[in-house]
Amino acid sequence: MIPGFDLSTFATTAGPWAAILIVALILFAESGLLIGFFLPGDSILFTVGFLIQGGVHLPFNIFVAILIFFVAAALGDSVGYVFGKRIGRKIFTRPNSLLFKQENVQRAEDFYQKHGGKTIIIARFIPIIRTFAPIVAGVGNMNYKSFLSYNLIGAFLWAAGITSLGYFAGSWFESMGIEIDTVILPIIAVIIVLSVLPPLIHVLSDKKQRDAFWIGTKNQFAILFKKK
């Protein structure tokens, strides 16, 4: 989830429709806007399904929610594709900034070169990669009809799969007599850890990237604990 943002409280104060639309906006941004790479799509989808199942925290139809999330994710990827196609290779020469890192684009391009069109589906379940994959597909002039097919499949599997997983997890905990409020934060923490494992494993599997990672980590600790 987003630090400082309580979806359950927001749904109570602003209403369930407002909560669902905010989540849809987050999914749209994460799916194809450069500024959305840090957003927690997996955990927020799971949380919505979890809260909908309880019926009290987020009274909303699960199928309508999945449909809205599917549309938001698919539109986000399409916008990312158009952005990549129009901006072209300029994005690969853009300097690093607080929100933009060249290595994120390069990782997405390497992933795309390895898996081809399937990247658009696979990337849905990998943070950061899912933001840059449609942009890279546009840069690479991937046939839009092919892209759209992969996009729709990936968006549906992601939106329906993770939201449903949260919904059925909530149902299982309820059948066990466990209150949702007591388990939702630990579950979200586990999801976040699992979602960052694939890119972390990818980084650590390459010796150069592994060495750079450890050097960077040591430097950060040295700065943090530097004696004044």
mmCIF file of C-alpha atoms in Angstrom, residues 14-168:
data_model
loop_
_atom_site.group_PDB
_atom_site.id
_atom_site.type_symbol
_atom_site.label_atom_id
_atom_site.label_comp_id
_atom_site.label_asym_id
_atom_site.label_seq_id
_atom_site.Cartn_x
_atom_site.Cartn_y
_atom_site.Cartn_z
ATOM 1 C CA ALA A 14 -15.317 9.276 0.624
ATOM 2 C CA GLY A 15 -17.426 6.270 -0.335
ATOM 3 C CA PRO A 16 -16.665 2.934 -2.046
ATOM 4 C CA TRP A 17 -16.919 4.330 -5.586
ATOM 5 C CA ALA A 18 -14.343 7.005 -4.808
ATOM 6 C CA ALA A 19 -12.021 4.356 -3.339
ATOM 7 C CA ILE A 20 -12.354 2.097 -6.381
ATOM 8 C CA LEU A 21 -11.730 4.978 -8.794
ATOM 9 C CA ILE A 22 -8.644 6.090 -6.843
ATOM 10 C CA VAL A 23 -7.291 2.540 -7.083
ATOM 11 C CA ALA A 24 -8.076 2.499 -10.822
ATOM 12 C CA LEU A 25 -6.125 5.745 -11.229
ATOM 13 C CA ILE A 26 -3.170 4.230 -9.374
ATOM 14 C CA LEU A 27 -3.230 1.162 -11.631
ATOM 15 C CA PHE A 28 -3.450 3.360 -14.732
ATOM 16 C CA ALA A 29 -0.445 5.425 -13.616
ATOM 17 C CA GLU A 30 1.638 2.389 -12.685
ATOM 18 C CA SER A 31 0.869 0.647 -15.963
ATOM 19 C CA GLY A 32 2.193 3.261 -18.346
ATOM 20 C CA LEU A 33 3.300 6.566 -16.826
ATOM 21 C CA LEU A 34 6.950 7.074 -15.939
ATOM 22 C CA ILE A 35 6.007 8.587 -12.593
ATOM 23 C CA GLY A 36 4.024 5.494 -11.618
ATOM 24 C CA PHE A 37 6.825 2.935 -11.342
ATOM 25 C CA PHE A 38 6.923 3.165 -7.516
ATOM 26 C CA LEU A 39 3.193 2.550 -7.014
ATOM 27 C CA PRO A 40 2.135 -0.702 -5.251
ATOM 28 C CA GLY A 41 -0.234 -2.262 -7.790
ATOM 29 C CA ASP A 42 -0.022 -5.849 -6.503
ATOM 30 C CA SER A 43 -0.635 -5.034 -2.861
ATOM 31 C CA ILE A 44 -3.447 -2.577 -3.543
ATOM 32 C CA LEU A 45 -5.286 -5.044 -5.812
ATOM 33 C CA PHE A 46 -5.016 -7.736 -3.166
ATOM 34 C CA THR A 47 -6.171 -5.303 -0.477
ATOM 35 C CA VAL A 48 -9.249 -4.288 -2.458
ATOM 36 C CA GLY A 49 -10.293 -7.915 -2.927
ATOM 37 C CA PHE A 50 -9.630 -8.588 0.746
ATOM 38 C CA LEU A 51 -11.722 -5.603 1.882
ATOM 39 C CA ILE A 52 -14.569 -6.251 -0.558
ATOM 40 C CA GLN A 53 -14.946 -9.775 0.763
ATOM 41 C CA GLY A 54 -15.539 -8.440 4.265
ATOM 42 C CA GLY A 55 -18.354 -6.248 2.946
ATOM 43 C CA VAL A 56 -17.990 -3.730 5.770
ATOM 44 C CA HIS A 57 -14.717 -1.994 4.937
ATOM 45 C CA LEU A 58 -15.395 -1.717 1.206
ATOM 46 C CA PRO A 59 -18.955 -2.617 0.143
ATOM 47 C CA PHE A 60 -18.567 -3.066 -3.598
ATOM 48 C CA ASN A 61 -19.278 -5.705 -6.242
ATOM 49 C CA ILE A 62 -16.106 -7.719 -6.843
ATOM 50 C CA PHE A 63 -16.859 -8.269 -10.548
ATOM 51 C CA VAL A 64 -17.447 -4.576 -11.217
ATOM 52 C CA ALA A 65 -14.212 -3.744 -9.390
ATOM 53 C CA ILE A 66 -12.256 -6.257 -11.490
ATOM 54 C CA LEU A 67 -13.763 -4.849 -14.702
ATOM 55 C CA ILE A 68 -12.795 -1.280 -13.733
ATOM 56 C CA PHE A 69 -9.265 -2.351 -12.779
ATOM 57 C CA PHE A 70 -8.887 -4.327 -16.014
ATOM 58 C CA VAL A 71 -9.863 -1.291 -18.107
ATOM 59 C CA ALA A 72 -7.551 1.018 -16.115
ATOM 60 C CA ALA A 73 -4.576 -1.338 -16.473
ATOM 61 C CA ALA A 74 -5.158 -1.923 -20.192
ATOM 62 C CA LEU A 75 -5.527 1.804 -20.880
ATOM 63 C CA GLY A 76 -2.372 2.524 -18.883
ATOM 64 C CA ASP A 77 -0.310 0.111 -20.976
ATOM 65 C CA SER A 78 -1.726 1.559 -24.198
ATOM 66 C CA VAL A 79 -0.781 5.074 -23.113
ATOM 67 C CA GLY A 80 2.697 3.794 -22.253
ATOM 68 C CA TYR A 81 3.006 2.220 -25.713
ATOM 69 C CA VAL A 82 1.974 5.444 -27.472
ATOM 70 C CA PHE A 83 4.361 7.440 -25.311
ATOM 71 C CA GLY A 84 7.243 5.115 -26.197
ATOM 72 C CA LYS A 85 6.381 5.165 -29.892
ATOM 73 C CA ARG A 86 6.222 8.963 -30.083
ATOM 74 C CA ILE A 87 9.176 9.785 -27.887
ATOM 75 C CA GLY A 88 11.245 7.025 -29.476
ATOM 76 C CA ARG A 89 14.838 6.460 -28.474
ATOM 77 C CA LYS A 90 15.035 9.846 -26.739
ATOM 78 C CA ILE A 91 13.921 8.150 -23.541
ATOM 79 C CA PHE A 92 17.128 6.092 -23.541
ATOM 80 C CA THR A 93 19.271 9.247 -23.514
ATOM 81 C CA ARG A 94 17.315 11.038 -20.820
ATOM 82 C CA PRO A 95 19.514 11.836 -17.774
ATOM 83 C CA ASN A 96 18.847 10.262 -14.405
ATOM 84 C CA SER A 97 16.714 12.199 -11.955
ATOM 85 C CA LEU A 98 14.977 11.622 -8.645
ATOM 86 C CA LEU A 99 12.094 9.736 -10.316
ATOM 87 C CA PHE A 100 13.798 8.467 -13.469
ATOM 88 C CA LYS A 101 16.629 5.976 -13.679
ATOM 89 C CA GLN A 102 18.148 4.742 -16.935
ATOM 90 C CA GLU A 103 18.706 1.284 -15.432
ATOM 91 C CA ASN A 104 14.935 0.806 -15.088
ATOM 92 C CA VAL A 105 14.470 1.357 -18.812
ATOM 93 C CA GLN A 106 17.424 -0.880 -19.623
ATOM 94 C CA ARG A 107 16.078 -3.680 -17.442
ATOM 95 C CA ALA A 108 12.738 -3.481 -19.219
ATOM 96 C CA GLU A 109 14.440 -3.516 -22.627
ATOM 97 C CA ASP A 110 16.577 -6.541 -21.667
ATOM 98 C CA PHE A 111 13.450 -8.297 -20.419
ATOM 99 C CA TYR A 112 11.654 -7.443 -23.667
ATOM 100 C CA GLN A 113 14.553 -8.717 -25.794
ATOM 101 C CA LYS A 114 14.549 -12.003 -23.867
ATOM 102 C CA HIS A 115 10.820 -12.735 -23.783
ATOM 103 C CA GLY A 116 9.445 -10.843 -26.795
ATOM 104 C CA GLY A 117 5.742 -10.004 -26.819
ATOM 105 C CA LYS A 118 5.143 -12.206 -23.779
ATOM 106 C CA THR A 119 6.957 -9.550 -21.785
ATOM 107 C CA ILE A 120 3.759 -7.474 -21.769
ATOM 108 C CA ILE A 121 1.994 -10.321 -19.920
ATOM 109 C CA ILE A 122 4.844 -11.424 -17.663
ATOM 110 C CA ALA A 123 5.782 -7.844 -16.734
ATOM 111 C CA ARG A 124 2.353 -7.283 -15.188
ATOM 112 C CA PHE A 125 3.527 -9.244 -12.166
ATOM 113 C CA ILE A 126 6.947 -7.577 -11.822
ATOM 114 C CA PRO A 127 7.165 -4.115 -10.222
ATOM 115 C CA ILE A 128 8.965 -1.396 -12.214
ATOM 116 C CA ILE A 129 9.213 -3.684 -15.263
ATOM 117 C CA ARG A 130 5.431 -3.427 -15.738
ATOM 118 C CA THR A 131 5.699 0.367 -15.962
ATOM 119 C CA PHE A 132 8.475 0.443 -18.541
ATOM 120 C CA ALA A 133 7.584 -2.662 -20.616
ATOM 121 C CA PRO A 134 4.818 -0.992 -22.700
ATOM 122 C CA ILE A 135 7.049 2.056 -23.231
ATOM 123 C CA VAL A 136 9.862 -0.183 -24.497
ATOM 124 C CA ALA A 137 7.376 -2.001 -26.765
ATOM 125 C CA GLY A 138 6.424 1.349 -28.288
ATOM 126 C CA VAL A 139 10.061 2.364 -28.683
ATOM 127 C CA GLY A 140 10.709 -0.952 -30.430
ATOM 128 C CA ASN A 141 7.764 -0.401 -32.804
ATOM 129 C CA MET A 142 6.042 -3.602 -31.748
ATOM 130 C CA ASN A 143 2.977 -4.231 -33.921
ATOM 131 C CA TYR A 144 0.106 -2.573 -32.048
ATOM 132 C CA LYS A 145 -2.404 -5.378 -32.719
ATOM 133 C CA SER A 146 -0.001 -7.888 -31.196
ATOM 134 C CA PHE A 147 0.743 -5.522 -28.339
ATOM 135 C CA LEU A 148 -2.959 -4.992 -27.665
ATOM 136 C CA SER A 149 -3.582 -8.752 -27.515
ATOM 137 C CA TYR A 150 -0.811 -9.266 -24.967
ATOM 138 C CA ASN A 151 -1.907 -6.138 -23.131
ATOM 139 C CA LEU A 152 -5.510 -7.283 -22.704
ATOM 140 C CA ILE A 153 -4.472 -10.768 -21.578
ATOM 141 C CA GLY A 154 -1.947 -9.416 -19.080
ATOM 142 C CA ALA A 155 -4.284 -6.739 -17.735
ATOM 143 C CA PHE A 156 -7.041 -9.285 -17.168
ATOM 144 C CA LEU A 157 -4.794 -11.869 -15.491
ATOM 145 C CA TRP A 158 -3.319 -9.208 -13.226
ATOM 146 C CA ALA A 159 -6.527 -7.377 -12.297
ATOM 147 C CA ALA A 160 -8.708 -10.465 -11.974
ATOM 148 C CA GLY A 161 -6.073 -12.786 -10.547
ATOM 149 C CA ILE A 162 -4.671 -10.712 -7.701
ATOM 150 C CA THR A 163 -7.988 -9.075 -6.767
ATOM 151 C CA SER A 164 -9.651 -12.499 -6.658
ATOM 152 C CA LEU A 165 -6.760 -13.881 -4.637
ATOM 153 C CA GLY A 166 -7.371 -11.185 -2.037
ATOM 154 C CA TYR A 167 -11.106 -11.869 -2.089
ATOM 155 C CA PHE A 168 -10.746 -15.608 -1.545
#
